[in-house]
GROMACS .gro file of C-alpha atoms in nm:
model
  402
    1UNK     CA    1   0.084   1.130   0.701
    2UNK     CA    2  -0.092   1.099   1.065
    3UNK     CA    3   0.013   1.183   1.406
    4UNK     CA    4   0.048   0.809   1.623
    5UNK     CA    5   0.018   0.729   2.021
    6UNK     CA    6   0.355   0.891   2.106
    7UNK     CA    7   0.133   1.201   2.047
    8UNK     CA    8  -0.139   1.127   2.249
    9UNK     CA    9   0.006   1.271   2.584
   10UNK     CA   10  -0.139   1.085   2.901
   11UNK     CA   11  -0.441   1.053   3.136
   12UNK     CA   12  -0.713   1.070   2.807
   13UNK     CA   13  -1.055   0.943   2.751
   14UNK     CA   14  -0.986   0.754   2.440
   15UNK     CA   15  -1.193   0.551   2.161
   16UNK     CA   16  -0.987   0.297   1.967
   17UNK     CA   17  -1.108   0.130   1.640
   18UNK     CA   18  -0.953  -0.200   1.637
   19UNK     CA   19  -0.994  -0.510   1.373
   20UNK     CA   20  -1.056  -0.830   1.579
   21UNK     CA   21  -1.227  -0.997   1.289
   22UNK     CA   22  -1.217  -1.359   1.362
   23UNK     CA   23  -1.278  -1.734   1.250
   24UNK     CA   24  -1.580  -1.887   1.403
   25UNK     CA   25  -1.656  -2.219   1.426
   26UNK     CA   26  -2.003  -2.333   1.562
   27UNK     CA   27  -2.028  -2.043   1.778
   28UNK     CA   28  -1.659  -2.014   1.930
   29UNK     CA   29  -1.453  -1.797   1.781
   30UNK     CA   30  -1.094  -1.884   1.748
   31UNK     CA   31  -0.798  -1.673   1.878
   32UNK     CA   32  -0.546  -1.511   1.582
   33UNK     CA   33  -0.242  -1.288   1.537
   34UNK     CA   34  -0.470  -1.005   1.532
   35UNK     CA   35  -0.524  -0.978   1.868
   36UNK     CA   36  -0.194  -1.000   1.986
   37UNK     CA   37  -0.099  -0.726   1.742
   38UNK     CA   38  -0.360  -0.508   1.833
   39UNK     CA   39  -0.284  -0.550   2.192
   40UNK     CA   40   0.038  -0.395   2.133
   41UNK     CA   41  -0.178  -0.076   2.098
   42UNK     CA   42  -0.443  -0.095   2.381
   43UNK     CA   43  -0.194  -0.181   2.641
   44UNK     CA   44   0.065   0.139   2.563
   45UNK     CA   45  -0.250   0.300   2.602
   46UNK     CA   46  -0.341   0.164   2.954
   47UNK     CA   47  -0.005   0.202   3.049
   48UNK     CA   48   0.019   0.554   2.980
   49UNK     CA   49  -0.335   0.593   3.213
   50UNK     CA   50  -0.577   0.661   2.929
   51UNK     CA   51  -0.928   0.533   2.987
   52UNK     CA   52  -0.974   0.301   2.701
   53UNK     CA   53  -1.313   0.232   2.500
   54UNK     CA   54  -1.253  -0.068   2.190
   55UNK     CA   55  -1.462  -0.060   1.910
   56UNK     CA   56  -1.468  -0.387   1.661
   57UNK     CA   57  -1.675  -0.570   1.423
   58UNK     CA   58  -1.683  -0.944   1.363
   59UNK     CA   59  -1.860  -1.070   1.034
   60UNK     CA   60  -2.134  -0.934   0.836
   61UNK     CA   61  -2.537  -0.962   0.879
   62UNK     CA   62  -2.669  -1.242   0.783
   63UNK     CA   63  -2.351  -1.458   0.801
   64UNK     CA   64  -2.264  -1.761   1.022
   65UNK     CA   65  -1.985  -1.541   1.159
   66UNK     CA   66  -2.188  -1.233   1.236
   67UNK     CA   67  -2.171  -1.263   1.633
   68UNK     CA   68  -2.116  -1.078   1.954
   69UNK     CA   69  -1.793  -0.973   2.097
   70UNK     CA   70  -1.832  -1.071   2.424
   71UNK     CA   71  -1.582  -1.373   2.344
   72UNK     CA   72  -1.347  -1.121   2.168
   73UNK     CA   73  -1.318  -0.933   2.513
   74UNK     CA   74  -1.177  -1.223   2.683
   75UNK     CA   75  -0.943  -1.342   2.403
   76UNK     CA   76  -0.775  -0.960   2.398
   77UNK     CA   77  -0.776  -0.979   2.800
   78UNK     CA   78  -0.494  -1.244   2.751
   79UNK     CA   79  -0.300  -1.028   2.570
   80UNK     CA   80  -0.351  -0.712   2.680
   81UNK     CA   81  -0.252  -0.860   3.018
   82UNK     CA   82  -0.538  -0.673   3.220
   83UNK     CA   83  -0.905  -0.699   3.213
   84UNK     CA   84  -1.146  -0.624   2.900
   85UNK     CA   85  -1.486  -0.527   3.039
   86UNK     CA   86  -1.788  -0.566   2.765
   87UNK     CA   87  -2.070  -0.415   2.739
   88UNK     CA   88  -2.418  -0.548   2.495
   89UNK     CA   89  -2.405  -0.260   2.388
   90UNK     CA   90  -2.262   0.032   2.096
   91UNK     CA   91  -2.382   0.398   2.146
   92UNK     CA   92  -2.706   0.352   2.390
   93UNK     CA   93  -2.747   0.405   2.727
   94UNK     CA   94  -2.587   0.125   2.868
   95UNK     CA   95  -2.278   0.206   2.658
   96UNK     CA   96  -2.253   0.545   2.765
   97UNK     CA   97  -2.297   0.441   3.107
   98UNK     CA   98  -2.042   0.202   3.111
   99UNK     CA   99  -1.758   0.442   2.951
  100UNK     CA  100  -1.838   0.709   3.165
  101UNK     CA  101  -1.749   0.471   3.489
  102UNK     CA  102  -1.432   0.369   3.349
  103UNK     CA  103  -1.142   0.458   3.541
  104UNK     CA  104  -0.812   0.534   3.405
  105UNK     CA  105  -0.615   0.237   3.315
  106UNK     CA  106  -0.920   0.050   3.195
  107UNK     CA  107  -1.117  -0.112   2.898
  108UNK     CA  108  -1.424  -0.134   2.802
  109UNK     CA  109  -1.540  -0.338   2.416
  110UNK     CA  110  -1.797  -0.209   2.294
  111UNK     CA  111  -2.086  -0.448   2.107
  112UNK     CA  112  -2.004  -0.584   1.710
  113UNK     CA  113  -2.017  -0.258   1.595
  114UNK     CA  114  -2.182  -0.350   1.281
  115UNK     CA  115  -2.484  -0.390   1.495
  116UNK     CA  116  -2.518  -0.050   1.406
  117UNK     CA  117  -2.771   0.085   1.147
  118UNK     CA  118  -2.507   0.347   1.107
  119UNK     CA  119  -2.191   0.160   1.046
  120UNK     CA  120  -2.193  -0.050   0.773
  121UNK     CA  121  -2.325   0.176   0.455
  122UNK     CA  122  -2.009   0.340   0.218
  123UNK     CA  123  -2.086   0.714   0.260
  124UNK     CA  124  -1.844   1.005   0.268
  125UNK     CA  125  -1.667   1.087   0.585
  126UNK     CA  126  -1.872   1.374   0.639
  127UNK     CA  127  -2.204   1.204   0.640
  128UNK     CA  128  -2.080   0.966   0.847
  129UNK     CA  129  -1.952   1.228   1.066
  130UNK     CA  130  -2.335   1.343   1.110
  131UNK     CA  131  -2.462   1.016   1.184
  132UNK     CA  132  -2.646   0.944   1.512
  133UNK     CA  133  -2.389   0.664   1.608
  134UNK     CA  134  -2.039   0.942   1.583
  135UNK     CA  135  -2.285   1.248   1.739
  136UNK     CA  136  -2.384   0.992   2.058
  137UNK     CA  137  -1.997   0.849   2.102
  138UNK     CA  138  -1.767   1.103   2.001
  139UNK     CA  139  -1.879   1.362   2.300
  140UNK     CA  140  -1.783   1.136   2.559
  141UNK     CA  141  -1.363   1.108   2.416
  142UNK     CA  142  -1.091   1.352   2.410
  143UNK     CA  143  -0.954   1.156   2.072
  144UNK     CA  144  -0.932   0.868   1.852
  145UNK     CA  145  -0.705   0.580   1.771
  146UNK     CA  146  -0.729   0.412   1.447
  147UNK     CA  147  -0.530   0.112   1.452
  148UNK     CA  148  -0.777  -0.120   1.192
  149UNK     CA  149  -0.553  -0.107   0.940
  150UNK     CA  150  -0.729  -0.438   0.773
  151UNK     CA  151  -1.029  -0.241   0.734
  152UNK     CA  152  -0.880   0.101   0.604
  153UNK     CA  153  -0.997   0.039   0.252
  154UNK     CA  154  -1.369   0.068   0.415
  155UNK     CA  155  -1.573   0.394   0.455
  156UNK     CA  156  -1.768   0.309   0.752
  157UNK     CA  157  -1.878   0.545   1.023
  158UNK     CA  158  -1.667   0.381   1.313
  159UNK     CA  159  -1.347   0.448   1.095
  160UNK     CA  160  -1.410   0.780   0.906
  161UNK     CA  161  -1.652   0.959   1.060
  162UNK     CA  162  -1.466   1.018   1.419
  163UNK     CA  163  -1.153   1.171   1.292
  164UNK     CA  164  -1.387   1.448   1.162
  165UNK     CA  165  -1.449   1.490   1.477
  166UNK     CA  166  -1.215   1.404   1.704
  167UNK     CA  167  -0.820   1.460   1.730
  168UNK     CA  168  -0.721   1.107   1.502
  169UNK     CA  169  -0.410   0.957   1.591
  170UNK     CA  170  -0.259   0.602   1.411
  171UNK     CA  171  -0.229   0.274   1.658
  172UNK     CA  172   0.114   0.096   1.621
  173UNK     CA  173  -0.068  -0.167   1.377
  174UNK     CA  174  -0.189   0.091   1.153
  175UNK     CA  175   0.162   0.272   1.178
  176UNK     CA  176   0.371  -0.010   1.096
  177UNK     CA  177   0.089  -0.120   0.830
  178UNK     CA  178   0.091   0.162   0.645
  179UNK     CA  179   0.474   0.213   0.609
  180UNK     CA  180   0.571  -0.152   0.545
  181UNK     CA  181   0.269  -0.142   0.268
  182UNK     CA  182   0.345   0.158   0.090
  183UNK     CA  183   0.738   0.094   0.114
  184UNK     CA  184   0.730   0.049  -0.315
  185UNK     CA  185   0.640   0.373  -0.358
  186UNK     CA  186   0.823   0.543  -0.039
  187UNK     CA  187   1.170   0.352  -0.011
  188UNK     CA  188   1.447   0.336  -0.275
  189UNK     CA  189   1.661  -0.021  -0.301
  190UNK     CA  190   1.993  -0.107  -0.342
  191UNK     CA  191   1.897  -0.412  -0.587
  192UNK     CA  192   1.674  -0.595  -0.730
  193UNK     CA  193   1.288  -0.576  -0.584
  194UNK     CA  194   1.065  -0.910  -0.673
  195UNK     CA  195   0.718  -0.919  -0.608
  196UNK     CA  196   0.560  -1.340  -0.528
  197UNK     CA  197   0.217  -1.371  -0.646
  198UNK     CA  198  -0.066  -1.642  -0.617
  199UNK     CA  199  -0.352  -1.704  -0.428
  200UNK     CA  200  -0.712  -1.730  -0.592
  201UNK     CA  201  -0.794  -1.380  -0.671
  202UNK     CA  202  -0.578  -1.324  -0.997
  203UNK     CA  203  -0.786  -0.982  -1.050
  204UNK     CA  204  -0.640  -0.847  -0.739
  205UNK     CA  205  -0.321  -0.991  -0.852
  206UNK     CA  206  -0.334  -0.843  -1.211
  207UNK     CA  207  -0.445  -0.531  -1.114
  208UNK     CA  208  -0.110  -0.528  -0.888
  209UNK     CA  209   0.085  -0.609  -1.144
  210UNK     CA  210  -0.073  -0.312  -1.342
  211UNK     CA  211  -0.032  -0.064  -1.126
  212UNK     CA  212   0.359  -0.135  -1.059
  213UNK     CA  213   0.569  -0.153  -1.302
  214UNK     CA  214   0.935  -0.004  -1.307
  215UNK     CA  215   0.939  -0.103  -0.937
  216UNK     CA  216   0.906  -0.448  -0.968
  217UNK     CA  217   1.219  -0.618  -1.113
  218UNK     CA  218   1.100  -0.986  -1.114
  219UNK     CA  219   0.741  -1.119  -1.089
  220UNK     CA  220   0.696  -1.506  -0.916
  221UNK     CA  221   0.365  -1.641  -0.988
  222UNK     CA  222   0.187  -1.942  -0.857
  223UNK     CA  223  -0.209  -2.040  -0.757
  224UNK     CA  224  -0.482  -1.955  -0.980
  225UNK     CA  225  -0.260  -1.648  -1.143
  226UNK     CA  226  -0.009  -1.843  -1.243
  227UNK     CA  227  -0.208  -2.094  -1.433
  228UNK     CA  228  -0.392  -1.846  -1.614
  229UNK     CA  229  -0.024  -1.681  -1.752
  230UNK     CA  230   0.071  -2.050  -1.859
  231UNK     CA  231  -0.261  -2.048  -2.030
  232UNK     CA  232  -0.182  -1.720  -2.210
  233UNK     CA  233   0.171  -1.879  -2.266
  234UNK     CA  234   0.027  -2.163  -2.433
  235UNK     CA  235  -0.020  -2.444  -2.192
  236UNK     CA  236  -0.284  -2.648  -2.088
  237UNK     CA  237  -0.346  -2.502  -1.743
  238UNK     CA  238  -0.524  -2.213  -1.607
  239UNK     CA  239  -0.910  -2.339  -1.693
  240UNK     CA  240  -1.180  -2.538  -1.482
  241UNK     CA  241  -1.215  -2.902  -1.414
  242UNK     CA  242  -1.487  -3.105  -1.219
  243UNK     CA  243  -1.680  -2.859  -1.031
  244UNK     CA  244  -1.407  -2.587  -1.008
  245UNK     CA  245  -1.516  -2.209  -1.092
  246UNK     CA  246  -1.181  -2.048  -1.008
  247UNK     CA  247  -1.041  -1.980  -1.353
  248UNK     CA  248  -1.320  -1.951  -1.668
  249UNK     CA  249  -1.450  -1.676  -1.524
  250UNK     CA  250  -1.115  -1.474  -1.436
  251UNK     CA  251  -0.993  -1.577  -1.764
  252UNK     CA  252  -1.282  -1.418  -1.934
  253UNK     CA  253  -1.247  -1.060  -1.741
  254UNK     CA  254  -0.869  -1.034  -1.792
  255UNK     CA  255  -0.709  -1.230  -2.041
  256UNK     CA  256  -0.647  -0.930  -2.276
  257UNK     CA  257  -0.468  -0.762  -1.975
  258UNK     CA  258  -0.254  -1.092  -1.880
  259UNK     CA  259  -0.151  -1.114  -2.277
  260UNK     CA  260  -0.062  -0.740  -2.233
  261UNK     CA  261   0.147  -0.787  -1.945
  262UNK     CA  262   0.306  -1.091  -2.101
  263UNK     CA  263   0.410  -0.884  -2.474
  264UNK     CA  264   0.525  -0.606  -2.239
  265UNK     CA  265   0.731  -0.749  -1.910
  266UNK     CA  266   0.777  -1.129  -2.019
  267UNK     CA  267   1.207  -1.117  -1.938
  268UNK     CA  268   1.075  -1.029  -1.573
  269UNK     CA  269   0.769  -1.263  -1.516
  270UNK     CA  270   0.867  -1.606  -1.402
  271UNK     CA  271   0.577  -1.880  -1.491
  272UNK     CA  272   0.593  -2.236  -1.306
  273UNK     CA  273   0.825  -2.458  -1.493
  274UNK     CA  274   0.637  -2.784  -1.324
  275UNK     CA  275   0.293  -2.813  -1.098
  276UNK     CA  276   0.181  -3.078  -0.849
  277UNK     CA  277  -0.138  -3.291  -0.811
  278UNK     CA  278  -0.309  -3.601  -0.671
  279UNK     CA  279  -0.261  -3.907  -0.766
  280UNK     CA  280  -0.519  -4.162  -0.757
  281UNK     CA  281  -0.346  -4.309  -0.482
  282UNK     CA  282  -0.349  -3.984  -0.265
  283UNK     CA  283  -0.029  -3.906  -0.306
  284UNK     CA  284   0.170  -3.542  -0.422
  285UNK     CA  285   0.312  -3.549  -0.765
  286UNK     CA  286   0.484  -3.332  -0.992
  287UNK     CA  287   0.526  -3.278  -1.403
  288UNK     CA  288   0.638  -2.988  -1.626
  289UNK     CA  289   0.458  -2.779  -1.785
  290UNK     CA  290   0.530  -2.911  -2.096
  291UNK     CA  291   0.377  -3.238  -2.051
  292UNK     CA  292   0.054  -3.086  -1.842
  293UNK     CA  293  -0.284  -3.209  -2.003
  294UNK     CA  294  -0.529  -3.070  -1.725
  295UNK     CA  295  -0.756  -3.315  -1.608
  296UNK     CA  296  -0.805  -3.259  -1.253
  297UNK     CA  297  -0.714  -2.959  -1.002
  298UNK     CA  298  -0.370  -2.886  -0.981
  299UNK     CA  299  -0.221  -2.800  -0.632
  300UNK     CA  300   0.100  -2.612  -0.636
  301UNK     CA  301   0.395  -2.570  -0.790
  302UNK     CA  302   0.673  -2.805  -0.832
  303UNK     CA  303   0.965  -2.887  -0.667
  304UNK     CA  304   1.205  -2.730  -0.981
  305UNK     CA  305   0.991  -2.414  -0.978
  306UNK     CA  306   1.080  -2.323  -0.560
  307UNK     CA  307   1.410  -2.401  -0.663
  308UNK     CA  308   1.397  -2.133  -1.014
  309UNK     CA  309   1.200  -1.911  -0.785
  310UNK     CA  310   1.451  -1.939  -0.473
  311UNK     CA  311   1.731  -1.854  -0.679
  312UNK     CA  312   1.551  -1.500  -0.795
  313UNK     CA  313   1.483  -1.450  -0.376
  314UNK     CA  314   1.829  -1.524  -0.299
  315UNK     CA  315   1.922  -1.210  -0.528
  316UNK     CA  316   1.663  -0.964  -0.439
  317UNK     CA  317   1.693  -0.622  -0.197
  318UNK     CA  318   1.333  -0.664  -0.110
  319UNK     CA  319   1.074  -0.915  -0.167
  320UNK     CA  320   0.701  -0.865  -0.155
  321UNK     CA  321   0.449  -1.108  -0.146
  322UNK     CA  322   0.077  -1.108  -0.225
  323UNK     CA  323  -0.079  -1.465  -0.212
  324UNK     CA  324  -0.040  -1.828  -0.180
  325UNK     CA  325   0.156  -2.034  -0.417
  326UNK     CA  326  -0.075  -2.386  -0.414
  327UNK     CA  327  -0.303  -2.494  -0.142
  328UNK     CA  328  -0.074  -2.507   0.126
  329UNK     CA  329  -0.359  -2.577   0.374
  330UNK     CA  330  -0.275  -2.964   0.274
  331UNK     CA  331   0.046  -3.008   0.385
  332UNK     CA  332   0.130  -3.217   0.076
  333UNK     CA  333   0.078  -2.912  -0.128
  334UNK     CA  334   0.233  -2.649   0.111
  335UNK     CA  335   0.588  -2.697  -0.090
  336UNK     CA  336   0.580  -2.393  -0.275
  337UNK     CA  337   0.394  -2.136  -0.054
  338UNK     CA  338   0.642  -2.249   0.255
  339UNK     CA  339   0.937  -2.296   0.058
  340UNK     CA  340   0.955  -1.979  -0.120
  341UNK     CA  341   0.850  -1.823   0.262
  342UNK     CA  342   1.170  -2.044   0.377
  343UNK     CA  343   1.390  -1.902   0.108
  344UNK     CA  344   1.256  -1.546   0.200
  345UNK     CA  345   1.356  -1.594   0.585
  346UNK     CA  346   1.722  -1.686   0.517
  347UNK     CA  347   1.762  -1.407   0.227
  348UNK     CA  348   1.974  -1.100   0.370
  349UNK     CA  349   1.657  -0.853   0.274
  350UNK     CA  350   1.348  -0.627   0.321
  351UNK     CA  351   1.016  -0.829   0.340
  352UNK     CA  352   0.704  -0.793   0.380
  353UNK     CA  353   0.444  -1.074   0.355
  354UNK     CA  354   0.079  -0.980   0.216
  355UNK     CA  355  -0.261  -1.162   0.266
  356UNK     CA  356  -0.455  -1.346   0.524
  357UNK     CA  357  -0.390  -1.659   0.380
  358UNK     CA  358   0.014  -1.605   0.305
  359UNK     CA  359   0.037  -1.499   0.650
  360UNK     CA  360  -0.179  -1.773   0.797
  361UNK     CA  361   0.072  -2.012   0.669
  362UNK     CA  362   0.367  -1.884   0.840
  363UNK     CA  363   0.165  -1.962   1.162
  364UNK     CA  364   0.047  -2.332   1.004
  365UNK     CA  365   0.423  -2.437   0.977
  366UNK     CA  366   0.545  -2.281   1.260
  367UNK     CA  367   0.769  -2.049   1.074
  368UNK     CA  368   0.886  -1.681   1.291
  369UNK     CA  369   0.777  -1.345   1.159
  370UNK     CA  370   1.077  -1.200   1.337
  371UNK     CA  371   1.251  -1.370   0.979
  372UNK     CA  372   1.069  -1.118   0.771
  373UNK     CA  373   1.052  -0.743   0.819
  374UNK     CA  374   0.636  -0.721   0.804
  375UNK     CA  375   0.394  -0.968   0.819
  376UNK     CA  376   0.050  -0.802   0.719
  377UNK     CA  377  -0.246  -0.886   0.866
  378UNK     CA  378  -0.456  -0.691   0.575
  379UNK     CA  379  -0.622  -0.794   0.259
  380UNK     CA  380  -0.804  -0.585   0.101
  381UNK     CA  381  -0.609  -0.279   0.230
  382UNK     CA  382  -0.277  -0.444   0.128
  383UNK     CA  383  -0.421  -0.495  -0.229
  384UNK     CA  384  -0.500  -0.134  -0.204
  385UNK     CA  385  -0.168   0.027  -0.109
  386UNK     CA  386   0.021  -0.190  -0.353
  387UNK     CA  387  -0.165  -0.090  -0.666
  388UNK     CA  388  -0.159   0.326  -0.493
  389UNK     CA  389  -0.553   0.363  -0.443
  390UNK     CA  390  -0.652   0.518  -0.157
  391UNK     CA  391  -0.785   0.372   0.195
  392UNK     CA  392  -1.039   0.616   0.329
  393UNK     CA  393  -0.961   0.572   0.665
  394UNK     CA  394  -0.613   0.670   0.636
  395UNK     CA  395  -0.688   0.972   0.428
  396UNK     CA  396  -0.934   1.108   0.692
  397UNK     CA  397  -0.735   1.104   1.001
  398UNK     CA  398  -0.670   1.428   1.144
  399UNK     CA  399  -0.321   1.600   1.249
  400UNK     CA  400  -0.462   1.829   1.556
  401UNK     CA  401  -0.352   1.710   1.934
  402UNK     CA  402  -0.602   1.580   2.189
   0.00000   0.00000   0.00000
């Protein structure tokens, strides 16, 4: 599909599109897998004597998180294991100063690139290709590294307008991305696949579950998804309570598809068989299905449920998993999202966990990725390659040398 780093040769001026999207809280951003991932990438390309320019965004204009990446510099330094210079600046004169003094073996990060007029707005490759921004950097490079995966599914200039311009090569994130993600539709199985779904965005989960269907041998669900099957089923779940405005709405947009799904692949979707909640007292309970009558939020699912579920793991070639089972950010409801993880961990098979928030949780409870065979650091772009659209970023890159 793309040409990578062991391509690259040595001794290159290169420009490397990195995601280093981060949390930030009053003003600091916080440090997260993605950085040591991604360092992976910039430091096989200062060991190999390349002078190295990083670009990144963080957040969006007009949000809280919308800052400069002058703290994102010293965060990769750590990893990387050298120095990150920055520079207040994207494609202007102090940019291009900077680059052009950078001696091989060195970095340079670039300013939020969505500080850019040119950046942010979905245009073809080629028109992004033209803009001012990709005219002004892409003289000063020999090629181009991709390796922001986690932003793929986005046609912006800084990641589809350079390989029209540049030789495009694939950073070890985006390579191992890309073929862990599309393994459904690339790799054959000796057994049973199973896909785990939850989390809040049952769309994204129902349009998975659309677009796969005689690769997927058993279906897990849990979170807002699986309450809004168990409504379709006939239980008194999957609708708001209080304040909440997770399920009405979703229900509304796709309960014809969810009763579709249901008629057609019931024998292989497993529903929650009991769910937790809060007692008055603050504490984590649990009740079946059968005797639900929802008055307030409920967290995850039960204890018998992980066990049900477990069982199906225990039996499966290869496991995917797209979302959170209950809101495991509580640690009294983290039974099901870290138990079905646990059960994945000690299961002899391929794995690949999906989702910021699925993979945030093997970090919350201290759990090792080296158990499964891909954690993803992708959202959007993971939602993507599952249900076979395309990511324009990927599609773009070219095959030439530098």
């Amino acid at each position: 599909m793309f040409k990578t780093l062991d391509d690259i040769g040595s001794g290159k001026r290169v420009l490397v599109r990195l995601d280093l999207n981060s949390p930030v809280e009053d003003g600091i951003v916080k440090d997260n897998r993605r950085f040591a991932r991604h360092a992976r990438t910039v430091r096989e390309l200062v060991e190999a004597g390349h002078r190295v320019v990083v670009m990144a965004h963080q957040g969006r204009p007009g949000r809280d998180s919308f800052v400069s990446l002058d703290q994102h510099a010293d965060l990769l330094a750590e990893y990387v294991e050298t120095p990150v210079a920055f520079v207040d600046d994207i494609c202007g004169e102090a940019a291009i100063d900077a680059i052009r003094s950078l001696d091989a073996g060195e970095v340079l990060l670039l300013e939020n690139v969505r500080m850019c007029d040119d950046e942010l707005p979905e245009k073809p490759p080629e028109e992004h290709a033209d803009s001012e921004f990709v005219r002004t950097l892409a003289p000063e490079f020999d090629c181009y590294v991709d390796d922001a995966y986690s932003a793929a599914h986005r046609s912006h200039a800084s990641l589809v307008g350079f390989p029209l311009v540049l030789p495009s090569y694939a950073g070890r994130v985006m390579q191992a991305e890309y073929e862990a993600n599309t393994s459904i539709a690339n790799r054959e199985f000796d057994g049973p696949v199973t896909m785990v779904l939850g989390g809040a965005k049952a769309t994204d989960v129902i349009d998975v579950m659309s677009a796969l269907d005689d690769e997927i041998d058993h279906y897990l669900l849990g979170g807002i998804v699986g309450e809004l099957f168990l409504r379709a089923a006939g239980y008194d779940v999957g609708y708001d309570v209080g304040d909440g405005e997770l399920y009405d709405h979703q229900w509304e947009n796709n309960e014809a598809r969810i009763r579709d799904l249901l008629a057609e692949r019931g024998n292989r979707i497993l529903l929650p068989v009991d769910l937790a909640y809060e007692t008055d007292d603050g504490e984590r309970a649990e009740i079946p299905v059968e005797g639900v009558e929802k008055t307030q939020p409920l967290l995850d699912v039960g204890s018998q449920t992980v066990e049900r579920y477990a069982d199906v793991i225990e039996e499966s070639a290869a496991v995917f998993v797209k979302g959170a089972l209950g809101v495991f950010e509580d640690e009294r409801f983290a039974d099901g999202t870290v138990g079905l993880l646990e059960a994945i961990a000690t299961t002899d098979c391929f794995s690949v966990i999906g989702g910021g928030d699925t993979s945030r949780a093997i970090e919350l409870y201290g759990l090792d990725e080296e158990y499964f065979s891909h954690v993803s650091i992708a959202g959007g772009a993971y939602v993507r390659a599952l249900t076979g659209q395309s990511l324009p970023a990927v599609e773009v890159m070219a095959q030439d040398d530098c």
